[in-house]
Amino acid sequence: MAELTVSEAINARQSRRAFLDTPIDRGTVERLLALASRSPSGSNMQPWTVYIVMGDKLEELKEHALEAIASGVDLGAAEFEIYPAGMSETHTERRMRNAEEMFGAAGISRDDKAGRMMQMAANFRFFDAPVGLFFTIDRALAIGNGQMAHLGMFIQTLMLAAQAEGIDSCPQEAWAVLHEMVRPWLGVPDTHMLYCGMALGHYDPDAPINSLRTDRVPVSEFTTFIGA
């Protein structure tokens, strides 16, 4: 398969929420991470740390995660505000519309609470992807520090590098709510904060939820030109 251009990869990338079990080998993951490491980084601090889980260990982790969900873990227990209090009406409306579109694409109605919970729980199976990744950052560089943006650029570069080779992904902040279980299981030191997970693999073209392609507002809505 021919690799995509940067523009093609950007347009092709979508957050996929159902994957095939087609394996991705370790060498491919390492190569993609090496490409992503060329991401911009202020003062070349490279604040990202990545944990990759595959094979039997991935199945073990998913089992532990689903047990934690079944036990009634607090789904608002991330170490940072994923959706901060005081969000504007615009951002709140976009978030709610996205949820409705996602559940609608999956065929889950507004009043189907069980169906919505099952879709939420699918996060903790990495949507059945063959590779699960976790991204952490030193706490001293996290909240209130610009290094979080640099971690985000690394994650975006990784997704585009993967997409260029026909490998799909889904970044998952949902994993941050299980940080108390995930960090010790992975061996993440207490000095690091879990930011998010990511599913990596080949998406299932027959899964209805993968038909969702979210919209974007026009450039004129978020841009101000001065002197042009």
PDB file of C-alpha atoms in Angstrom:
ATOM      1  CA  MET A   1       0.000   0.000   0.000  1.00  0.00           C
ATOM      2  CA  ALA A   2       1.405   3.396  -1.001  1.00  0.00           C
ATOM      3  CA  GLU A   3       1.993   5.800   1.843  1.00  0.00           C
ATOM      4  CA  LEU A   4      -0.238   8.869   2.046  1.00  0.00           C
ATOM      5  CA  THR A   5       0.948  12.445   1.817  1.00  0.00           C
ATOM      6  CA  VAL A   6       0.684  14.574   4.965  1.00  0.00           C
ATOM      7  CA  SER A   7      -2.502  16.214   3.656  1.00  0.00           C
ATOM      8  CA  GLU A   8      -4.010  12.835   2.787  1.00  0.00           C
ATOM      9  CA  ALA A   9      -3.156  11.422   6.215  1.00  0.00           C
ATOM     10  CA  ILE A  10      -4.734  14.410   7.975  1.00  0.00           C
ATOM     11  CA  ASN A  11      -7.958  14.031   5.991  1.00  0.00           C
ATOM     12  CA  ALA A  12      -8.034  10.240   6.359  1.00  0.00           C
ATOM     13  CA  ARG A  13      -7.481  10.166  10.119  1.00  0.00           C
ATOM     14  CA  GLN A  14     -10.590   9.536  12.192  1.00  0.00           C
ATOM     15  CA  SER A  15     -11.029   8.320  15.738  1.00  0.00           C
ATOM     16  CA  ARG A  16     -12.012   4.705  15.051  1.00  0.00           C
ATOM     17  CA  ARG A  17     -14.021   2.882  17.696  1.00  0.00           C
ATOM     18  CA  ALA A  18     -14.056  -0.671  16.342  1.00  0.00           C
ATOM     19  CA  PHE A  19     -10.975  -2.561  15.170  1.00  0.00           C
ATOM     20  CA  LEU A  20     -10.103  -5.816  13.441  1.00  0.00           C
ATOM     21  CA  ASP A  21      -7.802  -8.285  15.188  1.00  0.00           C
ATOM     22  CA  THR A  22      -5.196  -7.937  12.429  1.00  0.00           C
ATOM     23  CA  PRO A  23      -1.867  -7.860  14.315  1.00  0.00           C
ATOM     24  CA  ILE A  24       0.626  -4.990  14.262  1.00  0.00           C
ATOM     25  CA  ASP A  25       4.191  -6.121  14.893  1.00  0.00           C
ATOM     26  CA  ARG A  26       6.483  -4.533  17.457  1.00  0.00           C
ATOM     27  CA  GLY A  27       8.914  -3.308  14.802  1.00  0.00           C
ATOM     28  CA  THR A  28       6.178  -1.275  13.122  1.00  0.00           C
ATOM     29  CA  VAL A  29       5.185   0.330  16.425  1.00  0.00           C
ATOM     30  CA  GLU A  30       8.807   1.192  17.221  1.00  0.00           C
ATOM     31  CA  ARG A  31       9.282   2.740  13.778  1.00  0.00           C
ATOM     32  CA  LEU A  32       6.165   4.879  14.137  1.00  0.00           C
ATOM     33  CA  LEU A  33       7.273   6.039  17.587  1.00  0.00           C
ATOM     34  CA  ALA A  34      10.680   6.996  16.179  1.00  0.00           C
ATOM     35  CA  LEU A  35       8.949   9.129  13.544  1.00  0.00           C
ATOM     36  CA  ALA A  36       6.701  10.726  16.154  1.00  0.00           C
ATOM     37  CA  SER A  37       9.716  11.603  18.290  1.00  0.00           C
ATOM     38  CA  ARG A  38      10.577  14.245  15.676  1.00  0.00           C
ATOM     39  CA  SER A  39       7.598  16.258  16.962  1.00  0.00           C
ATOM     40  CA  PRO A  40       8.191  19.861  18.052  1.00  0.00           C
ATOM     41  CA  SER A  41       9.381  20.117  21.639  1.00  0.00           C
ATOM     42  CA  GLY A  42      10.221  23.334  23.489  1.00  0.00           C
ATOM     43  CA  SER A  43      13.943  23.365  24.330  1.00  0.00           C
ATOM     44  CA  ASN A  44      13.948  19.767  23.035  1.00  0.00           C
ATOM     45  CA  MET A  45      12.701  18.548  26.421  1.00  0.00           C
ATOM     46  CA  GLN A  46      10.739  15.688  24.802  1.00  0.00           C
ATOM     47  CA  PRO A  47       8.294  15.361  27.735  1.00  0.00           C
ATOM     48  CA  TRP A  48       6.552  12.202  26.498  1.00  0.00           C
ATOM     49  CA  THR A  49       6.791   8.701  27.908  1.00  0.00           C
ATOM     50  CA  VAL A  50       4.962   5.828  26.199  1.00  0.00           C
ATOM     51  CA  TYR A  51       3.903   2.382  27.432  1.00  0.00           C
ATOM     52  CA  ILE A  52       2.832  -0.172  24.801  1.00  0.00           C
ATOM     53  CA  VAL A  53       0.742  -3.242  25.647  1.00  0.00           C
ATOM     54  CA  MET A  54       0.230  -6.130  23.201  1.00  0.00           C
ATOM     55  CA  GLY A  55      -0.624  -9.824  23.060  1.00  0.00           C
ATOM     56  CA  ASP A  56      -1.541 -11.719  26.221  1.00  0.00           C
ATOM     57  CA  LYS A  57      -0.656  -8.764  28.415  1.00  0.00           C
ATOM     58  CA  LEU A  58      -3.170  -6.619  26.553  1.00  0.00           C
ATOM     59  CA  GLU A  59      -5.894  -9.181  27.242  1.00  0.00           C
ATOM     60  CA  GLU A  60      -4.885  -9.242  30.910  1.00  0.00           C
ATOM     61  CA  LEU A  61      -5.030  -5.461  31.165  1.00  0.00           C
ATOM     62  CA  LYS A  62      -8.447  -5.288  29.513  1.00  0.00           C
ATOM     63  CA  GLU A  63      -9.771  -7.832  31.998  1.00  0.00           C
ATOM     64  CA  HIS A  64      -8.495  -5.764  34.939  1.00  0.00           C
ATOM     65  CA  ALA A  65      -9.947  -2.571  33.460  1.00  0.00           C
ATOM     66  CA  LEU A  66     -13.390  -4.039  32.907  1.00  0.00           C
ATOM     67  CA  GLU A  67     -13.376  -5.453  36.439  1.00  0.00           C
ATOM     68  CA  ALA A  68     -12.636  -1.955  37.740  1.00  0.00           C
ATOM     69  CA  ILE A  69     -15.537  -0.526  35.732  1.00  0.00           C
ATOM     70  CA  ALA A  70     -17.872  -3.268  36.978  1.00  0.00           C
ATOM     71  CA  SER A  71     -16.867  -2.488  40.572  1.00  0.00           C
ATOM     72  CA  GLY A  72     -18.211   1.032  40.195  1.00  0.00           C
ATOM     73  CA  VAL A  73     -15.017   3.038  39.790  1.00  0.00           C
ATOM     74  CA  ASP A  74     -15.527   6.811  39.691  1.00  0.00           C
ATOM     75  CA  LEU A  75     -15.619   7.701  35.981  1.00  0.00           C
ATOM     76  CA  GLY A  76     -14.776  11.297  36.844  1.00  0.00           C
ATOM     77  CA  ALA A  77     -11.566  10.421  38.648  1.00  0.00           C
ATOM     78  CA  ALA A  78      -8.941  11.624  36.169  1.00  0.00           C
ATOM     79  CA  GLU A  79      -6.079  13.646  37.641  1.00  0.00           C
ATOM     80  CA  PHE A  80      -6.991  16.584  35.434  1.00  0.00           C
ATOM     81  CA  GLU A  81     -10.278  18.058  34.230  1.00  0.00           C
ATOM     82  CA  ILE A  82     -10.992  16.410  30.894  1.00  0.00           C
ATOM     83  CA  TYR A  83     -14.035  18.653  30.517  1.00  0.00           C
ATOM     84  CA  PRO A  84     -13.377  21.673  32.753  1.00  0.00           C
ATOM     85  CA  ALA A  85     -16.100  23.367  34.737  1.00  0.00           C
ATOM     86  CA  GLY A  86     -17.097  26.683  33.236  1.00  0.00           C
ATOM     87  CA  MET A  87     -16.787  25.649  29.601  1.00  0.00           C
ATOM     88  CA  SER A  88     -18.449  28.050  27.201  1.00  0.00           C
ATOM     89  CA  GLU A  89     -21.872  27.295  25.774  1.00  0.00           C
ATOM     90  CA  THR A  90     -20.249  26.814  22.374  1.00  0.00           C
ATOM     91  CA  HIS A  91     -17.868  24.100  23.579  1.00  0.00           C
ATOM     92  CA  THR A  92     -20.523  22.412  25.690  1.00  0.00           C
ATOM     93  CA  GLU A  93     -22.883  22.278  22.710  1.00  0.00           C
ATOM     94  CA  ARG A  94     -20.163  20.813  20.478  1.00  0.00           C
ATOM     95  CA  ARG A  95     -19.375  18.145  23.061  1.00  0.00           C
ATOM     96  CA  MET A  96     -23.020  17.151  23.470  1.00  0.00           C
ATOM     97  CA  ARG A  97     -23.621  17.073  19.702  1.00  0.00           C
ATOM     98  CA  ASN A  98     -20.575  14.866  19.234  1.00  0.00           C
ATOM     99  CA  ALA A  99     -21.892  12.391  21.819  1.00  0.00           C
ATOM    100  CA  GLU A 100     -25.271  12.247  20.128  1.00  0.00           C
ATOM    101  CA  GLU A 101     -23.686  11.689  16.713  1.00  0.00           C
ATOM    102  CA  MET A 102     -21.380   8.980  18.048  1.00  0.00           C
ATOM    103  CA  PHE A 103     -24.135   7.041  19.798  1.00  0.00           C
ATOM    104  CA  GLY A 104     -26.403   7.555  16.811  1.00  0.00           C
ATOM    105  CA  ALA A 105     -23.798   6.089  14.447  1.00  0.00           C
ATOM    106  CA  ALA A 106     -23.591   3.066  16.771  1.00  0.00           C
ATOM    107  CA  GLY A 107     -27.380   2.682  16.677  1.00  0.00           C
ATOM    108  CA  ILE A 108     -27.763   3.554  20.367  1.00  0.00           C
ATOM    109  CA  SER A 109     -30.774   5.691  21.246  1.00  0.00           C
ATOM    110  CA  ARG A 110     -30.760   8.582  23.719  1.00  0.00           C
ATOM    111  CA  ASP A 111     -32.730   6.606  26.323  1.00  0.00           C
ATOM    112  CA  ASP A 112     -30.672   3.396  25.984  1.00  0.00           C
ATOM    113  CA  LYS A 113     -28.560   3.825  29.116  1.00  0.00           C
ATOM    114  CA  ALA A 114     -27.276   0.250  29.017  1.00  0.00           C
ATOM    115  CA  GLY A 115     -26.182   0.639  25.408  1.00  0.00           C
ATOM    116  CA  ARG A 116     -24.371   3.871  26.188  1.00  0.00           C
ATOM    117  CA  MET A 117     -22.578   2.285  29.116  1.00  0.00           C
ATOM    118  CA  MET A 118     -21.528  -0.663  26.949  1.00  0.00           C
ATOM    119  CA  GLN A 119     -20.129   1.728  24.343  1.00  0.00           C
ATOM    120  CA  MET A 120     -18.268   3.607  27.075  1.00  0.00           C
ATOM    121  CA  ALA A 121     -16.875   0.314  28.399  1.00  0.00           C
ATOM    122  CA  ALA A 122     -15.546  -0.483  24.908  1.00  0.00           C
ATOM    123  CA  ASN A 123     -12.893   2.172  25.586  1.00  0.00           C
ATOM    124  CA  PHE A 124     -11.393  -0.179  28.137  1.00  0.00           C
ATOM    125  CA  ARG A 125     -11.058  -2.930  25.550  1.00  0.00           C
ATOM    126  CA  PHE A 126      -9.205  -0.473  23.301  1.00  0.00           C
ATOM    127  CA  PHE A 127     -12.146  -1.065  20.943  1.00  0.00           C
ATOM    128  CA  ASP A 128     -10.597  -4.516  20.318  1.00  0.00           C
ATOM    129  CA  ALA A 129      -7.461  -3.032  18.703  1.00  0.00           C
ATOM    130  CA  PRO A 130      -4.344  -5.261  18.822  1.00  0.00           C
ATOM    131  CA  VAL A 131      -2.148  -2.532  20.344  1.00  0.00           C
ATOM    132  CA  GLY A 132      -2.829  -0.317  23.339  1.00  0.00           C
ATOM    133  CA  LEU A 133      -0.635   2.661  24.154  1.00  0.00           C
ATOM    134  CA  PHE A 134      -0.466   4.899  27.206  1.00  0.00           C
ATOM    135  CA  PHE A 135       1.090   8.356  27.370  1.00  0.00           C
ATOM    136  CA  THR A 136       2.421   9.796  30.609  1.00  0.00           C
ATOM    137  CA  ILE A 137       4.192  13.004  31.538  1.00  0.00           C
ATOM    138  CA  ASP A 138       6.267  14.078  34.517  1.00  0.00           C
ATOM    139  CA  ARG A 139       3.952  15.815  36.977  1.00  0.00           C
ATOM    140  CA  ALA A 140       6.317  18.784  37.168  1.00  0.00           C
ATOM    141  CA  LEU A 141       5.647  19.368  33.449  1.00  0.00           C
ATOM    142  CA  ALA A 142       1.924  18.660  33.472  1.00  0.00           C
ATOM    143  CA  ILE A 143      -0.923  20.793  34.767  1.00  0.00           C
ATOM    144  CA  GLY A 144      -0.459  24.504  34.116  1.00  0.00           C
ATOM    145  CA  ASN A 145       2.634  23.925  31.999  1.00  0.00           C
ATOM    146  CA  GLY A 146       3.070  24.243  28.239  1.00  0.00           C
ATOM    147  CA  GLN A 147       4.707  20.822  28.039  1.00  0.00           C
ATOM    148  CA  MET A 148       1.224  19.262  27.921  1.00  0.00           C
ATOM    149  CA  ALA A 149       0.815  20.873  24.498  1.00  0.00           C
ATOM    150  CA  HIS A 150       4.092  19.314  23.382  1.00  0.00           C
ATOM    151  CA  LEU A 151       2.884  15.897  24.522  1.00  0.00           C
ATOM    152  CA  GLY A 152      -0.242  16.490  22.443  1.00  0.00           C
ATOM    153  CA  MET A 153       1.829  17.308  19.370  1.00  0.00           C
ATOM    154  CA  PHE A 154       3.730  14.049  19.819  1.00  0.00           C
ATOM    155  CA  ILE A 155       0.478  12.081  20.013  1.00  0.00           C
ATOM    156  CA  GLN A 156      -0.891  13.801  16.904  1.00  0.00           C
ATOM    157  CA  THR A 157       2.313  13.143  14.972  1.00  0.00           C
ATOM    158  CA  LEU A 158       2.147   9.471  15.947  1.00  0.00           C
ATOM    159  CA  MET A 159      -1.426   9.183  14.673  1.00  0.00           C
ATOM    160  CA  LEU A 160      -0.546  10.839  11.363  1.00  0.00           C
ATOM    161  CA  ALA A 161       2.560   8.661  10.906  1.00  0.00           C
ATOM    162  CA  ALA A 162       0.368   5.607  11.470  1.00  0.00           C
ATOM    163  CA  GLN A 163      -2.387   6.837   9.163  1.00  0.00           C
ATOM    164  CA  ALA A 164       0.130   7.435   6.379  1.00  0.00           C
ATOM    165  CA  GLU A 165       0.761   3.668   6.447  1.00  0.00           C
ATOM    166  CA  GLY A 166      -2.907   2.727   6.642  1.00  0.00           C
ATOM    167  CA  ILE A 167      -2.887   2.089  10.385  1.00  0.00           C
ATOM    168  CA  ASP A 168      -5.795   3.579  12.328  1.00  0.00           C
ATOM    169  CA  SER A 169      -6.024   4.953  15.832  1.00  0.00           C
ATOM    170  CA  CYS A 170      -8.232   6.398  18.521  1.00  0.00           C
ATOM    171  CA  PRO A 171      -6.829   8.632  21.283  1.00  0.00           C
ATOM    172  CA  GLN A 172      -8.621   7.862  24.555  1.00  0.00           C
ATOM    173  CA  GLU A 173      -8.688  10.253  27.489  1.00  0.00           C
ATOM    174  CA  ALA A 174     -11.167   7.801  29.032  1.00  0.00           C
ATOM    175  CA  TRP A 175      -8.224   5.745  30.307  1.00  0.00           C
ATOM    176  CA  ALA A 176      -7.212   8.651  32.555  1.00  0.00           C
ATOM    177  CA  VAL A 177     -10.094   7.845  34.916  1.00  0.00           C
ATOM    178  CA  LEU A 178      -8.462   4.482  35.665  1.00  0.00           C
ATOM    179  CA  HIS A 179      -5.075   5.967  36.523  1.00  0.00           C
ATOM    180  CA  GLU A 180      -5.058   4.416  40.013  1.00  0.00           C
ATOM    181  CA  MET A 181      -5.285   0.953  38.447  1.00  0.00           C
ATOM    182  CA  VAL A 182      -3.315   1.564  35.254  1.00  0.00           C
ATOM    183  CA  ARG A 183      -0.216   3.293  36.618  1.00  0.00           C
ATOM    184  CA  PRO A 184       0.900   0.537  39.036  1.00  0.00           C
ATOM    185  CA  TRP A 185      -0.041  -2.173  36.512  1.00  0.00           C
ATOM    186  CA  LEU A 186       2.219  -0.559  33.909  1.00  0.00           C
ATOM    187  CA  GLY A 187       4.928   0.309  36.405  1.00  0.00           C
ATOM    188  CA  VAL A 188       4.528   4.060  35.905  1.00  0.00           C
ATOM    189  CA  PRO A 189       6.388   5.953  38.649  1.00  0.00           C
ATOM    190  CA  ASP A 190       4.408   8.149  41.037  1.00  0.00           C
ATOM    191  CA  THR A 191       6.215  11.160  39.589  1.00  0.00           C
ATOM    192  CA  HIS A 192       4.331  10.705  36.304  1.00  0.00           C
ATOM    193  CA  MET A 193       0.711  11.442  35.424  1.00  0.00           C
ATOM    194  CA  LEU A 194      -1.310   9.312  33.006  1.00  0.00           C
ATOM    195  CA  TYR A 195      -2.656  11.574  30.270  1.00  0.00           C
ATOM    196  CA  CYS A 196      -4.441   9.191  27.908  1.00  0.00           C
ATOM    197  CA  GLY A 197      -4.450   5.873  26.106  1.00  0.00           C
ATOM    198  CA  MET A 198      -4.645   5.081  22.410  1.00  0.00           C
ATOM    199  CA  ALA A 199      -5.988   2.197  20.360  1.00  0.00           C
ATOM    200  CA  LEU A 200      -3.845   1.307  17.341  1.00  0.00           C
ATOM    201  CA  GLY A 201      -4.653  -1.134  14.545  1.00  0.00           C
ATOM    202  CA  HIS A 202      -6.782  -1.581  11.432  1.00  0.00           C
ATOM    203  CA  TYR A 203     -10.354  -0.360  11.741  1.00  0.00           C
ATOM    204  CA  ASP A 204     -13.365  -2.535  11.052  1.00  0.00           C
ATOM    205  CA  PRO A 205     -15.064  -1.112   7.929  1.00  0.00           C
ATOM    206  CA  ASP A 206     -18.274  -3.010   8.711  1.00  0.00           C
ATOM    207  CA  ALA A 207     -18.765  -1.511  12.173  1.00  0.00           C
ATOM    208  CA  PRO A 208     -21.508   1.158  11.964  1.00  0.00           C
ATOM    209  CA  ILE A 209     -19.790   3.442  14.486  1.00  0.00           C
ATOM    210  CA  ASN A 210     -16.832   3.816  12.124  1.00  0.00           C
ATOM    211  CA  SER A 211     -19.090   5.592   9.643  1.00  0.00           C
ATOM    212  CA  LEU A 212     -19.005   8.668  11.876  1.00  0.00           C
ATOM    213  CA  ARG A 213     -16.982  11.551  10.473  1.00  0.00           C
ATOM    214  CA  THR A 214     -17.278  14.606  12.671  1.00  0.00           C
ATOM    215  CA  ASP A 215     -17.584  18.044  11.112  1.00  0.00           C
ATOM    216  CA  ARG A 216     -15.349  21.066  11.579  1.00  0.00           C
ATOM    217  CA  VAL A 217     -16.349  24.707  11.686  1.00  0.00           C
ATOM    218  CA  PRO A 218     -15.152  26.885   8.791  1.00  0.00           C
ATOM    219  CA  VAL A 219     -11.800  28.650   9.101  1.00  0.00           C
ATOM    220  CA  SER A 220     -13.582  32.000   9.282  1.00  0.00           C
ATOM    221  CA  GLU A 221     -15.201  30.980  12.570  1.00  0.00           C
ATOM    222  CA  PHE A 222     -11.929  30.567  14.499  1.00  0.00           C
ATOM    223  CA  THR A 223      -9.555  32.867  12.622  1.00  0.00           C
ATOM    224  CA  THR A 224      -8.800  36.597  12.671  1.00  0.00           C
ATOM    225  CA  PHE A 225      -6.599  37.996   9.915  1.00  0.00           C
ATOM    226  CA  ILE A 226      -4.783  41.223  10.708  1.00  0.00           C
ATOM    227  CA  GLY A 227      -3.043  43.174   7.974  1.00  0.00           C
ATOM    228  CA  ALA A 228      -4.131  40.821   5.185  1.00  0.00           C
TER     229      ALA A 228
END
